[in-house]
Amino acid sequence: MDSDDDILEMLEKIPSNSSKSACTVSVQKSKVDSKNKSLENLLDELSTQKSARSEIDNPAHRKIEKTVSVGDKSTCSKPVKLGGEGDAFGSNGLSTSRATCDNLHCLDCDNRVLCFPGKKWVDDRCDYLFFRNAYPNEDRLSKSWVRNNTFRAYCCQCRWVCVQKITTVSSCGNLKWICAKH
């Protein structure tokens, strides 16, 4: 900001003629152009994030399969459960005690919880900042998991966990994940 003020101050010392106003206009125009470029960059970034989020929210792009439920609705058992690769999602209509939820929502970051069957998070590659920046991009997230046929990796934008057998959300630590209804 000081350099712009210095330029304007020098321009004021120039005797009054038409070139002074042309210089002032070009300096002001360059300020506006740089602000427009940064605004355009922010809008492009926001557009990219929205398209990535809509791709994740599109049911056709979900990586998990829902089990068919008997009855009108598929509902989660209470308390809400997470499970490993071989555990079924949703209600099977007969017993909800072995049903795991496939429609989780995080109350902390207000995002959908993603699920990756057959994957396990690698502890030394995972931290809060990684998930904050990589969510919901599956390609970025894949840099921090390994294939493991018995685990299922879950994450939102602020928390992550991998589960091998059926367990409740509350027993997995500080997760504030709820069933977002089916």
PDB file of C-alpha atoms in Angstrom:
ATOM      1  CA  MET A   1       0.000   0.000   0.000  1.00  0.00           C
ATOM      2  CA  ASP A   2       2.916   2.371   0.716  1.00  0.00           C
ATOM      3  CA  SER A   3       4.281   2.066  -2.833  1.00  0.00           C
ATOM      4  CA  ASP A   4       0.918   3.075  -4.308  1.00  0.00           C
ATOM      5  CA  ASP A   5       0.741   6.069  -1.980  1.00  0.00           C
ATOM      6  CA  ASP A   6       4.309   7.032  -2.919  1.00  0.00           C
ATOM      7  CA  ILE A   7       3.451   6.878  -6.619  1.00  0.00           C
ATOM      8  CA  LEU A   8       0.362   9.011  -6.119  1.00  0.00           C
ATOM      9  CA  GLU A   9       2.395  11.495  -4.043  1.00  0.00           C
ATOM     10  CA  MET A  10       5.012  11.774  -6.811  1.00  0.00           C
ATOM     11  CA  LEU A  11       2.263  12.264  -9.374  1.00  0.00           C
ATOM     12  CA  GLU A  12       0.865  15.151  -7.377  1.00  0.00           C
ATOM     13  CA  LYS A  13       4.255  16.913  -7.642  1.00  0.00           C
ATOM     14  CA  ILE A  14       4.169  16.757 -11.452  1.00  0.00           C
ATOM     15  CA  PRO A  15       2.880  19.960 -13.060  1.00  0.00           C
ATOM     16  CA  SER A  16      -0.716  19.782 -14.041  1.00  0.00           C
ATOM     17  CA  ASN A  17      -1.234  18.315 -17.501  1.00  0.00           C
ATOM     18  CA  SER A  18      -3.109  15.472 -19.186  1.00  0.00           C
ATOM     19  CA  SER A  19      -0.336  12.860 -18.611  1.00  0.00           C
ATOM     20  CA  LYS A  20      -0.839  13.102 -14.835  1.00  0.00           C
ATOM     21  CA  SER A  21      -4.466  12.034 -15.052  1.00  0.00           C
ATOM     22  CA  ALA A  22      -3.527   9.205 -17.418  1.00  0.00           C
ATOM     23  CA  CYS A  23      -0.935   7.933 -14.907  1.00  0.00           C
ATOM     24  CA  THR A  24      -3.341   8.147 -12.004  1.00  0.00           C
ATOM     25  CA  VAL A  25      -5.982   6.277 -13.967  1.00  0.00           C
ATOM     26  CA  SER A  26      -3.543   3.495 -14.916  1.00  0.00           C
ATOM     27  CA  VAL A  27      -2.385   3.076 -11.289  1.00  0.00           C
ATOM     28  CA  GLN A  28      -5.984   2.876 -10.071  1.00  0.00           C
ATOM     29  CA  LYS A  29      -6.870   0.493 -12.913  1.00  0.00           C
ATOM     30  CA  SER A  30      -4.007  -1.857 -11.960  1.00  0.00           C
ATOM     31  CA  LYS A  31      -5.289  -1.915  -8.348  1.00  0.00           C
ATOM     32  CA  VAL A  32      -8.764  -2.875  -9.554  1.00  0.00           C
ATOM     33  CA  ASP A  33      -7.353  -5.509 -11.945  1.00  0.00           C
ATOM     34  CA  SER A  34      -5.344  -7.192  -9.186  1.00  0.00           C
ATOM     35  CA  LYS A  35      -8.379  -7.223  -6.887  1.00  0.00           C
ATOM     36  CA  ASN A  36     -10.530  -8.682  -9.686  1.00  0.00           C
ATOM     37  CA  LYS A  37      -7.966 -11.421 -10.349  1.00  0.00           C
ATOM     38  CA  SER A  38      -7.833 -12.426  -6.686  1.00  0.00           C
ATOM     39  CA  LEU A  39     -11.647 -12.371  -6.547  1.00  0.00           C
ATOM     40  CA  GLU A  40     -11.805 -14.530  -9.680  1.00  0.00           C
ATOM     41  CA  ASN A  41      -9.340 -16.993  -8.115  1.00  0.00           C
ATOM     42  CA  LEU A  42     -11.480 -17.243  -4.977  1.00  0.00           C
ATOM     43  CA  LEU A  43     -14.626 -17.800  -7.030  1.00  0.00           C
ATOM     44  CA  ASP A  44     -12.897 -20.502  -9.096  1.00  0.00           C
ATOM     45  CA  GLU A  45     -11.740 -22.235  -5.903  1.00  0.00           C
ATOM     46  CA  LEU A  46     -15.251 -22.087  -4.427  1.00  0.00           C
ATOM     47  CA  SER A  47     -16.721 -23.474  -7.647  1.00  0.00           C
ATOM     48  CA  THR A  48     -14.250 -26.380  -7.583  1.00  0.00           C
ATOM     49  CA  GLN A  49     -15.104 -27.170  -3.957  1.00  0.00           C
ATOM     50  CA  LYS A  50     -18.846 -27.082  -4.687  1.00  0.00           C
ATOM     51  CA  SER A  51     -18.517 -29.431  -7.664  1.00  0.00           C
ATOM     52  CA  ALA A  52     -16.424 -31.861  -5.575  1.00  0.00           C
ATOM     53  CA  ARG A  53     -18.979 -31.748  -2.751  1.00  0.00           C
ATOM     54  CA  SER A  54     -21.926 -32.292  -5.117  1.00  0.00           C
ATOM     55  CA  GLU A  55     -20.087 -35.257  -6.619  1.00  0.00           C
ATOM     56  CA  ILE A  56     -19.710 -36.821  -3.161  1.00  0.00           C
ATOM     57  CA  ASP A  57     -23.332 -36.128  -2.247  1.00  0.00           C
ATOM     58  CA  ASN A  58     -24.596 -37.691  -5.487  1.00  0.00           C
ATOM     59  CA  PRO A  59     -25.910 -41.183  -4.603  1.00  0.00           C
ATOM     60  CA  ALA A  60     -24.550 -42.541  -7.888  1.00  0.00           C
ATOM     61  CA  HIS A  61     -21.011 -41.789  -6.694  1.00  0.00           C
ATOM     62  CA  ARG A  62     -21.284 -43.416  -3.272  1.00  0.00           C
ATOM     63  CA  LYS A  63     -18.815 -46.222  -2.719  1.00  0.00           C
ATOM     64  CA  ILE A  64     -20.970 -48.164  -0.302  1.00  0.00           C
ATOM     65  CA  GLU A  65     -23.931 -50.381  -0.918  1.00  0.00           C
ATOM     66  CA  LYS A  66     -27.105 -50.294   1.127  1.00  0.00           C
ATOM     67  CA  THR A  67     -28.730 -53.511   2.141  1.00  0.00           C
ATOM     68  CA  VAL A  68     -32.361 -53.926   1.191  1.00  0.00           C
ATOM     69  CA  SER A  69     -34.603 -53.551   4.181  1.00  0.00           C
ATOM     70  CA  VAL A  70     -37.854 -55.319   4.892  1.00  0.00           C
ATOM     71  CA  GLY A  71     -40.662 -52.854   5.486  1.00  0.00           C
ATOM     72  CA  ASP A  72     -41.226 -49.227   4.564  1.00  0.00           C
ATOM     73  CA  LYS A  73     -38.067 -47.615   5.935  1.00  0.00           C
ATOM     74  CA  SER A  74     -34.466 -48.467   6.588  1.00  0.00           C
ATOM     75  CA  THR A  75     -33.526 -47.273  10.037  1.00  0.00           C
ATOM     76  CA  CYS A  76     -30.392 -47.530  12.100  1.00  0.00           C
ATOM     77  CA  SER A  77     -30.227 -49.415  15.308  1.00  0.00           C
ATOM     78  CA  LYS A  78     -29.754 -47.426  18.489  1.00  0.00           C
ATOM     79  CA  PRO A  79     -27.021 -46.705  19.386  1.00  0.00           C
ATOM     80  CA  VAL A  80     -25.607 -45.954  15.941  1.00  0.00           C
ATOM     81  CA  LYS A  81     -22.979 -48.495  14.906  1.00  0.00           C
ATOM     82  CA  LEU A  82     -19.934 -48.621  12.662  1.00  0.00           C
ATOM     83  CA  GLY A  83     -18.648 -51.842  11.178  1.00  0.00           C
ATOM     84  CA  GLY A  84     -15.890 -53.561   9.271  1.00  0.00           C
ATOM     85  CA  GLU A  85     -15.798 -54.645   5.647  1.00  0.00           C
ATOM     86  CA  GLY A  86     -18.059 -57.683   6.100  1.00  0.00           C
ATOM     87  CA  ASP A  87     -20.752 -56.008   8.211  1.00  0.00           C
ATOM     88  CA  ALA A  88     -24.093 -55.131   6.593  1.00  0.00           C
ATOM     89  CA  PHE A  89     -25.460 -51.599   6.311  1.00  0.00           C
ATOM     90  CA  GLY A  90     -28.920 -50.482   7.379  1.00  0.00           C
ATOM     91  CA  SER A  91     -31.693 -52.558   8.868  1.00  0.00           C
ATOM     92  CA  ASN A  92     -32.293 -56.096   7.698  1.00  0.00           C
ATOM     93  CA  GLY A  93     -35.844 -55.990   9.020  1.00  0.00           C
ATOM     94  CA  LEU A  94     -35.286 -58.877  11.415  1.00  0.00           C
ATOM     95  CA  SER A  95     -32.533 -57.753  13.737  1.00  0.00           C
ATOM     96  CA  THR A  96     -31.018 -54.281  13.857  1.00  0.00           C
ATOM     97  CA  SER A  97     -28.402 -55.297  16.402  1.00  0.00           C
ATOM     98  CA  ARG A  98     -25.900 -56.127  13.631  1.00  0.00           C
ATOM     99  CA  ALA A  99     -26.779 -53.211  11.331  1.00  0.00           C
ATOM    100  CA  THR A 100     -24.255 -50.450  10.690  1.00  0.00           C
ATOM    101  CA  CYS A 101     -25.187 -46.967   9.503  1.00  0.00           C
ATOM    102  CA  ASP A 102     -24.251 -45.811   6.007  1.00  0.00           C
ATOM    103  CA  ASN A 103     -25.705 -42.310   6.314  1.00  0.00           C
ATOM    104  CA  LEU A 104     -23.714 -40.638   9.064  1.00  0.00           C
ATOM    105  CA  HIS A 105     -23.433 -36.895   9.674  1.00  0.00           C
ATOM    106  CA  CYS A 106     -20.856 -35.075  11.820  1.00  0.00           C
ATOM    107  CA  LEU A 107     -22.217 -32.512  14.266  1.00  0.00           C
ATOM    108  CA  ASP A 108     -18.794 -30.833  14.659  1.00  0.00           C
ATOM    109  CA  CYS A 109     -17.956 -29.998  11.028  1.00  0.00           C
ATOM    110  CA  ASP A 110     -21.530 -30.359   9.696  1.00  0.00           C
ATOM    111  CA  ASN A 111     -20.466 -32.702   6.886  1.00  0.00           C
ATOM    112  CA  ARG A 112     -21.482 -36.140   5.733  1.00  0.00           C
ATOM    113  CA  VAL A 113     -19.261 -38.959   6.965  1.00  0.00           C
ATOM    114  CA  LEU A 114     -17.608 -40.804   4.096  1.00  0.00           C
ATOM    115  CA  CYS A 115     -17.093 -44.554   4.221  1.00  0.00           C
ATOM    116  CA  PHE A 116     -14.422 -46.553   2.390  1.00  0.00           C
ATOM    117  CA  PRO A 117     -14.863 -50.335   2.628  1.00  0.00           C
ATOM    118  CA  GLY A 118     -11.697 -52.415   2.515  1.00  0.00           C
ATOM    119  CA  LYS A 119      -9.490 -49.473   3.568  1.00  0.00           C
ATOM    120  CA  LYS A 120      -7.571 -48.627   6.732  1.00  0.00           C
ATOM    121  CA  TRP A 121      -6.121 -45.229   7.658  1.00  0.00           C
ATOM    122  CA  VAL A 122      -2.352 -45.112   8.110  1.00  0.00           C
ATOM    123  CA  ASP A 123      -1.781 -43.338  11.436  1.00  0.00           C
ATOM    124  CA  ASP A 124       1.412 -41.476  10.542  1.00  0.00           C
ATOM    125  CA  ARG A 125      -0.201 -40.006   7.392  1.00  0.00           C
ATOM    126  CA  CYS A 126      -3.397 -38.795   9.097  1.00  0.00           C
ATOM    127  CA  ASP A 127      -3.915 -35.579  10.995  1.00  0.00           C
ATOM    128  CA  TYR A 128      -6.603 -32.947  11.366  1.00  0.00           C
ATOM    129  CA  LEU A 129      -5.134 -30.645   8.731  1.00  0.00           C
ATOM    130  CA  PHE A 130      -4.931 -33.466   6.175  1.00  0.00           C
ATOM    131  CA  PHE A 131      -8.653 -34.280   6.497  1.00  0.00           C
ATOM    132  CA  ARG A 132      -9.579 -30.610   6.638  1.00  0.00           C
ATOM    133  CA  ASN A 133      -7.924 -30.066   3.238  1.00  0.00           C
ATOM    134  CA  ALA A 134      -8.514 -33.434   1.530  1.00  0.00           C
ATOM    135  CA  TYR A 135     -12.217 -33.947   2.347  1.00  0.00           C
ATOM    136  CA  PRO A 136     -14.301 -34.800   0.227  1.00  0.00           C
ATOM    137  CA  ASN A 137     -11.798 -35.585  -2.565  1.00  0.00           C
ATOM    138  CA  GLU A 138     -11.333 -39.361  -2.686  1.00  0.00           C
ATOM    139  CA  ASP A 139      -8.093 -39.111  -4.675  1.00  0.00           C
ATOM    140  CA  ARG A 140      -6.511 -36.926  -1.997  1.00  0.00           C
ATOM    141  CA  LEU A 141      -7.860 -39.078   0.831  1.00  0.00           C
ATOM    142  CA  SER A 142      -6.481 -42.245  -0.798  1.00  0.00           C
ATOM    143  CA  LYS A 143      -2.936 -41.052  -0.001  1.00  0.00           C
ATOM    144  CA  SER A 144      -3.557 -41.866   3.660  1.00  0.00           C
ATOM    145  CA  TRP A 145      -5.085 -45.314   3.508  1.00  0.00           C
ATOM    146  CA  VAL A 146      -3.973 -48.831   2.668  1.00  0.00           C
ATOM    147  CA  ARG A 147      -6.059 -51.759   1.417  1.00  0.00           C
ATOM    148  CA  ASN A 148      -7.205 -54.059   4.164  1.00  0.00           C
ATOM    149  CA  ASN A 149     -10.079 -56.438   3.465  1.00  0.00           C
ATOM    150  CA  THR A 150     -11.303 -56.604   7.067  1.00  0.00           C
ATOM    151  CA  PHE A 151     -11.472 -52.852   7.830  1.00  0.00           C
ATOM    152  CA  ARG A 152     -13.727 -50.001   6.813  1.00  0.00           C
ATOM    153  CA  ALA A 153     -12.348 -46.431   6.949  1.00  0.00           C
ATOM    154  CA  TYR A 154     -14.669 -43.572   7.924  1.00  0.00           C
ATOM    155  CA  CYS A 155     -13.988 -39.820   7.874  1.00  0.00           C
ATOM    156  CA  CYS A 156     -15.564 -36.422   7.882  1.00  0.00           C
ATOM    157  CA  GLN A 157     -13.713 -33.129   7.608  1.00  0.00           C
ATOM    158  CA  CYS A 158     -12.589 -33.133  11.248  1.00  0.00           C
ATOM    159  CA  ARG A 159     -12.438 -36.785  12.456  1.00  0.00           C
ATOM    160  CA  TRP A 160     -11.452 -40.193  11.145  1.00  0.00           C
ATOM    161  CA  VAL A 161     -11.594 -43.782  12.322  1.00  0.00           C
ATOM    162  CA  CYS A 162     -11.161 -47.269  10.892  1.00  0.00           C
ATOM    163  CA  VAL A 163     -13.209 -50.160  12.217  1.00  0.00           C
ATOM    164  CA  GLN A 164     -12.695 -53.912  11.932  1.00  0.00           C
ATOM    165  CA  LYS A 165     -15.778 -55.197  13.762  1.00  0.00           C
ATOM    166  CA  ILE A 166     -19.145 -53.756  14.749  1.00  0.00           C
ATOM    167  CA  THR A 167     -18.817 -51.062  17.377  1.00  0.00           C
ATOM    168  CA  THR A 168     -20.860 -48.088  18.539  1.00  0.00           C
ATOM    169  CA  VAL A 169     -19.947 -44.564  17.500  1.00  0.00           C
ATOM    170  CA  SER A 170     -19.691 -43.545  21.161  1.00  0.00           C
ATOM    171  CA  SER A 171     -17.054 -46.205  21.863  1.00  0.00           C
ATOM    172  CA  CYS A 172     -14.776 -44.843  19.108  1.00  0.00           C
ATOM    173  CA  GLY A 173     -13.632 -41.817  21.084  1.00  0.00           C
ATOM    174  CA  ASN A 174     -14.631 -38.226  20.529  1.00  0.00           C
ATOM    175  CA  LEU A 175     -16.844 -38.742  17.469  1.00  0.00           C
ATOM    176  CA  LYS A 176     -19.973 -36.635  17.201  1.00  0.00           C
ATOM    177  CA  TRP A 177     -21.529 -38.643  14.382  1.00  0.00           C
ATOM    178  CA  ILE A 178     -25.250 -39.266  14.155  1.00  0.00           C
ATOM    179  CA  CYS A 179     -27.518 -41.123  11.752  1.00  0.00           C
ATOM    180  CA  ALA A 180     -28.802 -38.633   9.192  1.00  0.00           C
ATOM    181  CA  LYS A 181     -31.860 -40.836   8.571  1.00  0.00           C
ATOM    182  CA  HIS A 182     -32.486 -43.015   5.578  1.00  0.00           C
TER     183      HIS A 182
END
